[in-house]
Tab-separated table of C-alpha atoms in Angstrom:
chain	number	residue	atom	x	y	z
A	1	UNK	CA	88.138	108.264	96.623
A	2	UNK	CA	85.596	105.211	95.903
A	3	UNK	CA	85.125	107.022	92.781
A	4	UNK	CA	88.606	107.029	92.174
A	5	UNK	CA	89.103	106.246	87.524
A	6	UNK	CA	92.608	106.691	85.814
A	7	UNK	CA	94.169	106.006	82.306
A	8	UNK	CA	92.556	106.295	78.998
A	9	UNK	CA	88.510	107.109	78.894
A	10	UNK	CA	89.026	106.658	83.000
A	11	UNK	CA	88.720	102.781	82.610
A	12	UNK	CA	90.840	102.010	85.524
A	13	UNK	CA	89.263	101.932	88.921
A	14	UNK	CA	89.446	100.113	92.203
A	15	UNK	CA	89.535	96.987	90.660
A	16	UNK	CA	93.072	97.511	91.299
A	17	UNK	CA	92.401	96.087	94.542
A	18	UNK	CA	92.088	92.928	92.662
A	19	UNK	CA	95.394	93.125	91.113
A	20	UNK	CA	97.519	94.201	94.640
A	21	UNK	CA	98.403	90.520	95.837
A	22	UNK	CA	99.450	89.381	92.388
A	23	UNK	CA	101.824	92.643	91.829
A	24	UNK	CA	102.542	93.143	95.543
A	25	UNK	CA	100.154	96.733	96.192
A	26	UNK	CA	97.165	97.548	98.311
A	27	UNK	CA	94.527	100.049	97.119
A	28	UNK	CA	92.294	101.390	99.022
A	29	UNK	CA	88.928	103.488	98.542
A	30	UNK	CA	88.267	106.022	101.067
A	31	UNK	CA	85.090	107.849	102.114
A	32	UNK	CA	83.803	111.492	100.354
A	33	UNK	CA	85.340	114.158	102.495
A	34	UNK	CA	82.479	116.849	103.679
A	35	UNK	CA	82.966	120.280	104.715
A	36	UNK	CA	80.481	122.724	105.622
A	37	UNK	CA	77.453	120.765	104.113
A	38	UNK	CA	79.723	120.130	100.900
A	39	UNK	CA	81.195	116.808	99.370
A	40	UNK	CA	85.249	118.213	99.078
A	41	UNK	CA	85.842	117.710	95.192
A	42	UNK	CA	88.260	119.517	92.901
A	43	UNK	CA	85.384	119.623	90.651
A	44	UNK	CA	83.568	121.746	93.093
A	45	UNK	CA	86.636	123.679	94.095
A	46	UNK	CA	87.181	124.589	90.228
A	47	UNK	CA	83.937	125.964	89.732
A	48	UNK	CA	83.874	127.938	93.047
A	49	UNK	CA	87.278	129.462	91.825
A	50	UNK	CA	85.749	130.282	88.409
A	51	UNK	CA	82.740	131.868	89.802
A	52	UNK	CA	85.446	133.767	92.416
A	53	UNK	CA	83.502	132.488	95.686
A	54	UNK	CA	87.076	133.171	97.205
A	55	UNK	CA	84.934	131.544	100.749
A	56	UNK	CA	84.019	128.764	99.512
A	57	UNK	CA	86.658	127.914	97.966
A	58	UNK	CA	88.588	128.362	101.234
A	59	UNK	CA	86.405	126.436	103.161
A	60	UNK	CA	87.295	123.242	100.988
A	61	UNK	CA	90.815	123.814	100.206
A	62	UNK	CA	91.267	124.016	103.678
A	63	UNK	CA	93.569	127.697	103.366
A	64	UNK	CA	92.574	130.644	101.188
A	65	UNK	CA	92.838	129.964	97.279
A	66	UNK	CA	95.835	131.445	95.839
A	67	UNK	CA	97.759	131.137	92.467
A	68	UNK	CA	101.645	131.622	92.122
A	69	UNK	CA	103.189	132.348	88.882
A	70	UNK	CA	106.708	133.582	87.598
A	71	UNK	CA	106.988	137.351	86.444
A	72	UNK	CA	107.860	137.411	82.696
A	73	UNK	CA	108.729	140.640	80.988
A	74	UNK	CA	105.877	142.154	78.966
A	75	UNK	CA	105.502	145.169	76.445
A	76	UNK	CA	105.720	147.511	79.596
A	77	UNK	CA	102.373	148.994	78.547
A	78	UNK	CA	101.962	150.004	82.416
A	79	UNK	CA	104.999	151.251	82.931
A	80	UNK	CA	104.096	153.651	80.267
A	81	UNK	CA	100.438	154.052	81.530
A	82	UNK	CA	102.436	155.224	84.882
A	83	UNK	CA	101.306	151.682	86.708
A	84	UNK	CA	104.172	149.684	86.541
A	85	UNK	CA	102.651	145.733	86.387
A	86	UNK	CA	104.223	142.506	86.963
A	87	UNK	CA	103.381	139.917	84.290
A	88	UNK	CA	102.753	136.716	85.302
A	89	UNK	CA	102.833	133.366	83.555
A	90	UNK	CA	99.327	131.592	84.750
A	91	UNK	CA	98.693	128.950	81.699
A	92	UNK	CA	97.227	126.006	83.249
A	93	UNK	CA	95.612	127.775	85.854
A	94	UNK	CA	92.294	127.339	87.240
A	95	UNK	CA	91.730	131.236	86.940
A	96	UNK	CA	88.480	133.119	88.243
A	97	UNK	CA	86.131	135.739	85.735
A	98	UNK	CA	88.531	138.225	83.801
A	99	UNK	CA	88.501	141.709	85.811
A	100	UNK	CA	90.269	143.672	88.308
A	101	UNK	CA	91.035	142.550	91.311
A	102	UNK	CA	92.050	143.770	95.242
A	103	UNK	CA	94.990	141.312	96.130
A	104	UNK	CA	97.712	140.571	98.493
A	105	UNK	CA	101.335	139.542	96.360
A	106	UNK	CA	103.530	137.464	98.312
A	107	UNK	CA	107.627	137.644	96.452
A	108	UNK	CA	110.113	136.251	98.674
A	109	UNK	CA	109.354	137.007	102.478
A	110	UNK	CA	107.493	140.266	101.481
A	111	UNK	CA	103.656	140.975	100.929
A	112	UNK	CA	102.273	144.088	99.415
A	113	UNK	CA	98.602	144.846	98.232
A	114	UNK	CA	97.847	145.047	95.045
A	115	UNK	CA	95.600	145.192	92.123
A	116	UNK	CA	95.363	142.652	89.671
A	117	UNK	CA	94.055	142.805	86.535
A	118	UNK	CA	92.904	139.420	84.758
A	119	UNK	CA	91.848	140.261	80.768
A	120	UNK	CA	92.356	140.538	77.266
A	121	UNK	CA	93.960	144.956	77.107
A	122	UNK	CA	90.520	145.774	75.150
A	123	UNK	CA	91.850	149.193	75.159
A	124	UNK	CA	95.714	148.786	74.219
A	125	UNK	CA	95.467	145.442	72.344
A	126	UNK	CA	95.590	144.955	68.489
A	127	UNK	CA	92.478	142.235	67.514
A	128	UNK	CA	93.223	138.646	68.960
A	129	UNK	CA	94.705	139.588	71.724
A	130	UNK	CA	95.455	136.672	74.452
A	131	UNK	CA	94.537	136.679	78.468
A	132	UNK	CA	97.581	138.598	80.413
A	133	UNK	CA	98.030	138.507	84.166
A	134	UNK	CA	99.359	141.565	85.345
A	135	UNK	CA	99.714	143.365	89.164
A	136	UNK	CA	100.792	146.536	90.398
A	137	UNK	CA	102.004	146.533	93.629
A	138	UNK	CA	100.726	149.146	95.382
A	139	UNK	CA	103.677	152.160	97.314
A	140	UNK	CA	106.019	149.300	96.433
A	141	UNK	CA	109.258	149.535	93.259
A	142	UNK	CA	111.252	146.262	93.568
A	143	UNK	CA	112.346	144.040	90.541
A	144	UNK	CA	110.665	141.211	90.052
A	145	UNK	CA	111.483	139.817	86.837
A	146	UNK	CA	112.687	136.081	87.619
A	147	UNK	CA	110.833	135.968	90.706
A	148	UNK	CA	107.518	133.990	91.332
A	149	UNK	CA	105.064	136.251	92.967
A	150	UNK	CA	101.687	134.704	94.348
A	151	UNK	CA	98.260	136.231	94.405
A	152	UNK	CA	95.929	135.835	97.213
A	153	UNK	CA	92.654	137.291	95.889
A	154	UNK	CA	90.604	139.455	98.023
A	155	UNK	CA	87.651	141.089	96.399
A	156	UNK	CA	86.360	142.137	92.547
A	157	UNK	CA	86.140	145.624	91.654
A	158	UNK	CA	85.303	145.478	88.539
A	159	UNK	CA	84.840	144.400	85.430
A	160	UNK	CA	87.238	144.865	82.780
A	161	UNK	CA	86.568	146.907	79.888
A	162	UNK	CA	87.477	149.036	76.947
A	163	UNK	CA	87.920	152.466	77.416
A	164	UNK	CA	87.759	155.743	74.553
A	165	UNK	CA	91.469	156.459	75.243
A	166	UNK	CA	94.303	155.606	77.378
A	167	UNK	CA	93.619	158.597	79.427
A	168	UNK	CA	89.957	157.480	80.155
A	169	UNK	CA	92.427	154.166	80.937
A	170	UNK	CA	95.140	155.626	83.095
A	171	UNK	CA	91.984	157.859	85.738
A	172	UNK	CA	90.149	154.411	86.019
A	173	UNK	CA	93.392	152.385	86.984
A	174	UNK	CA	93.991	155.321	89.381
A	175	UNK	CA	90.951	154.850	90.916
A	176	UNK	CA	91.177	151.191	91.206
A	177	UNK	CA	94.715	151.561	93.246
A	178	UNK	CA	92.960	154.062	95.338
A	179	UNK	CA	89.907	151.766	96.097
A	180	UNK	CA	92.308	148.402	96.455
A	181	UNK	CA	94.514	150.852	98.989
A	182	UNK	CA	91.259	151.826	101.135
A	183	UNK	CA	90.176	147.882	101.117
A	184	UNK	CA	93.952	146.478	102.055
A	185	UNK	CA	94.532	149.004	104.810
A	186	UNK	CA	92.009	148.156	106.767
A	187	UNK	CA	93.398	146.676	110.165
A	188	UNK	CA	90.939	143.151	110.003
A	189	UNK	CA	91.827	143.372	106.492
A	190	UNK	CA	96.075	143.915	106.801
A	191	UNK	CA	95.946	141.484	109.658
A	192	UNK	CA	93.679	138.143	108.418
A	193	UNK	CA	93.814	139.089	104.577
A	194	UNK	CA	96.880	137.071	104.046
A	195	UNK	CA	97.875	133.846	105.366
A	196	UNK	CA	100.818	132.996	103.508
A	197	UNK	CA	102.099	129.350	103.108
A	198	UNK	CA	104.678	127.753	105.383
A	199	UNK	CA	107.113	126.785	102.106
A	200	UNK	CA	109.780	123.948	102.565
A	201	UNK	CA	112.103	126.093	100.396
A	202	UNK	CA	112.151	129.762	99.413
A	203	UNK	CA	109.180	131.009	96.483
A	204	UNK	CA	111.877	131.666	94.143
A	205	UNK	CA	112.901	128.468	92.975
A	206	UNK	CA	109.123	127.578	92.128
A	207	UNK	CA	110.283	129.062	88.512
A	208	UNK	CA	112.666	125.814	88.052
A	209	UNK	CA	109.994	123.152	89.057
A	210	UNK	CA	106.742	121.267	87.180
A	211	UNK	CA	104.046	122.826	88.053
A	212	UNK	CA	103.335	119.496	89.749
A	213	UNK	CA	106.140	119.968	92.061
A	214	UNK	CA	105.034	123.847	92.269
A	215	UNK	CA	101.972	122.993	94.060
A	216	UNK	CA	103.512	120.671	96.873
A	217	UNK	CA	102.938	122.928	99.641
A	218	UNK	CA	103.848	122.902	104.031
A	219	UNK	CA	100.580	123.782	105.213
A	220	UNK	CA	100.439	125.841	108.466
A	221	UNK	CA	102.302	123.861	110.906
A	222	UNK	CA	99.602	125.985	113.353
A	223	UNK	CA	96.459	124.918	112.173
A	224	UNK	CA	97.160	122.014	110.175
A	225	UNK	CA	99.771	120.295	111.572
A	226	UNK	CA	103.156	119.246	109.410
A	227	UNK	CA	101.669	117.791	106.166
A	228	UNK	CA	101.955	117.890	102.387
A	229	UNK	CA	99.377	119.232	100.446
A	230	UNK	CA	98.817	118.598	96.980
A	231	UNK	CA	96.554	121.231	95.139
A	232	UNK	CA	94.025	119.600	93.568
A	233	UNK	CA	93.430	122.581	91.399
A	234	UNK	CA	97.238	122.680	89.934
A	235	UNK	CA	97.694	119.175	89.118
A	236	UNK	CA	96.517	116.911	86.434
A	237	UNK	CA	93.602	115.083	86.601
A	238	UNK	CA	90.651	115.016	88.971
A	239	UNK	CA	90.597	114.076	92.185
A	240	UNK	CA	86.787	113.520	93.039
């Protein structure tokens, strides 16, 4: 963009243009991007994500806002809860408002709903406890440790909070399963809720890659034609 800086304090700009016939590059500026009455920014695509306007957010990405993270293996609190969860590893993310989540979990060429929880355990944790990204997948028992799963957010529930006991706990994360299931199953929902990403190579060896590399993407071929996409959200820096 014309607003394009770089390097230390952002003191480089397109003054590089000035430098491309003595080092042998061109730069060039290029126009704001607008979509829907909106200048396309990754600034403005953070903050939509934070606030979890999952339509916005889709409207400037350009394909529904997703995050993809490998499944580590936790404390099995859910396990013993009854809920089996798969941990993910999301430091770095752009993340939206700690709660609990409807979802769709893409691992491998499978997608399952599911409910994902984004907080702090007020309930289980000791004091100082640190964000954990956790889904269940919903009528689904397949190891996933390894794998990277990715979440395609669909609506809040709730907010998360701390409970008397882990019964109180275990009926509320019942009920959130049972709400997520009546949401995912709904035939507009099962059919458009997802739109998984075309991926030059299968989801699994995301785990072995930057998360640079992790967030070159194949659009769909479909509706966008055969291009790379770079998240702006994933990478470093700001792409205004």
């Amino acid at each position: 963009g014309r607003a394009f800086a770089f390097g230390c304090q952002r003191s480089g700009n397109l003054a590089l243009q000035q430098l491309g016939s003595r080092f042998g590059f061109a730069a060039h500026g290029i126009p704001p991007v607008h979509a829907h009455g909106h200048t396309v920014s990754s600034t403005r695509i953070r903050s939509m994500i934070r606030g979890a306007d999952w339509a916005g957010a889709a409207q400037l990405l350009g394909r529904p806002y997703a995050l993809c993270g490998p499944v580590l293996r936790g404390r099995q609190l859910g396990r013993q809860l009854g809920f089996p969860t798969a941990n993910l590893h999301v430091s770095g993310l752009i993340l939206p408002p700690p709660g609990v989540y409807a979802v769709w979990a893409r691992f491998g060429a499978r997608t399952a709903p599911a409910v994902f929880n984004l907080g702090f355990r007020p309930t289980v944790e000791n004091p100082g406890p640190s964000l954990h990204a956790e889904a269940h997948l919903i009528d689904t028992d397949v190891d996933l440790y390894g794998c990277d799963i990715e979440i395609q957010f669909v609506q809040r529930l709730r907010d998360e909070r701390r409970f008397a006991s882990t019964d109180g706990l275990r009926d509320q994360i019942a009920r959130d399963i049972a709400a997520a299931r009546a949401l995912l199953a709904d035939p507009q929902e099962a059919r458009d809720g997802f739109r998984p990403f075309v991926l030059r190579e299968p989801i699994r060896a995301f785990s072995r890659r930057t998360k640079t590399e992790r967030s070159l993407i194949s659009a769909d071929s479909e509706q966008y034609g055969e291009i790379q996409v770079v998240d702006p959200i994933a990478g470093q820096g700001d792409l205004d």
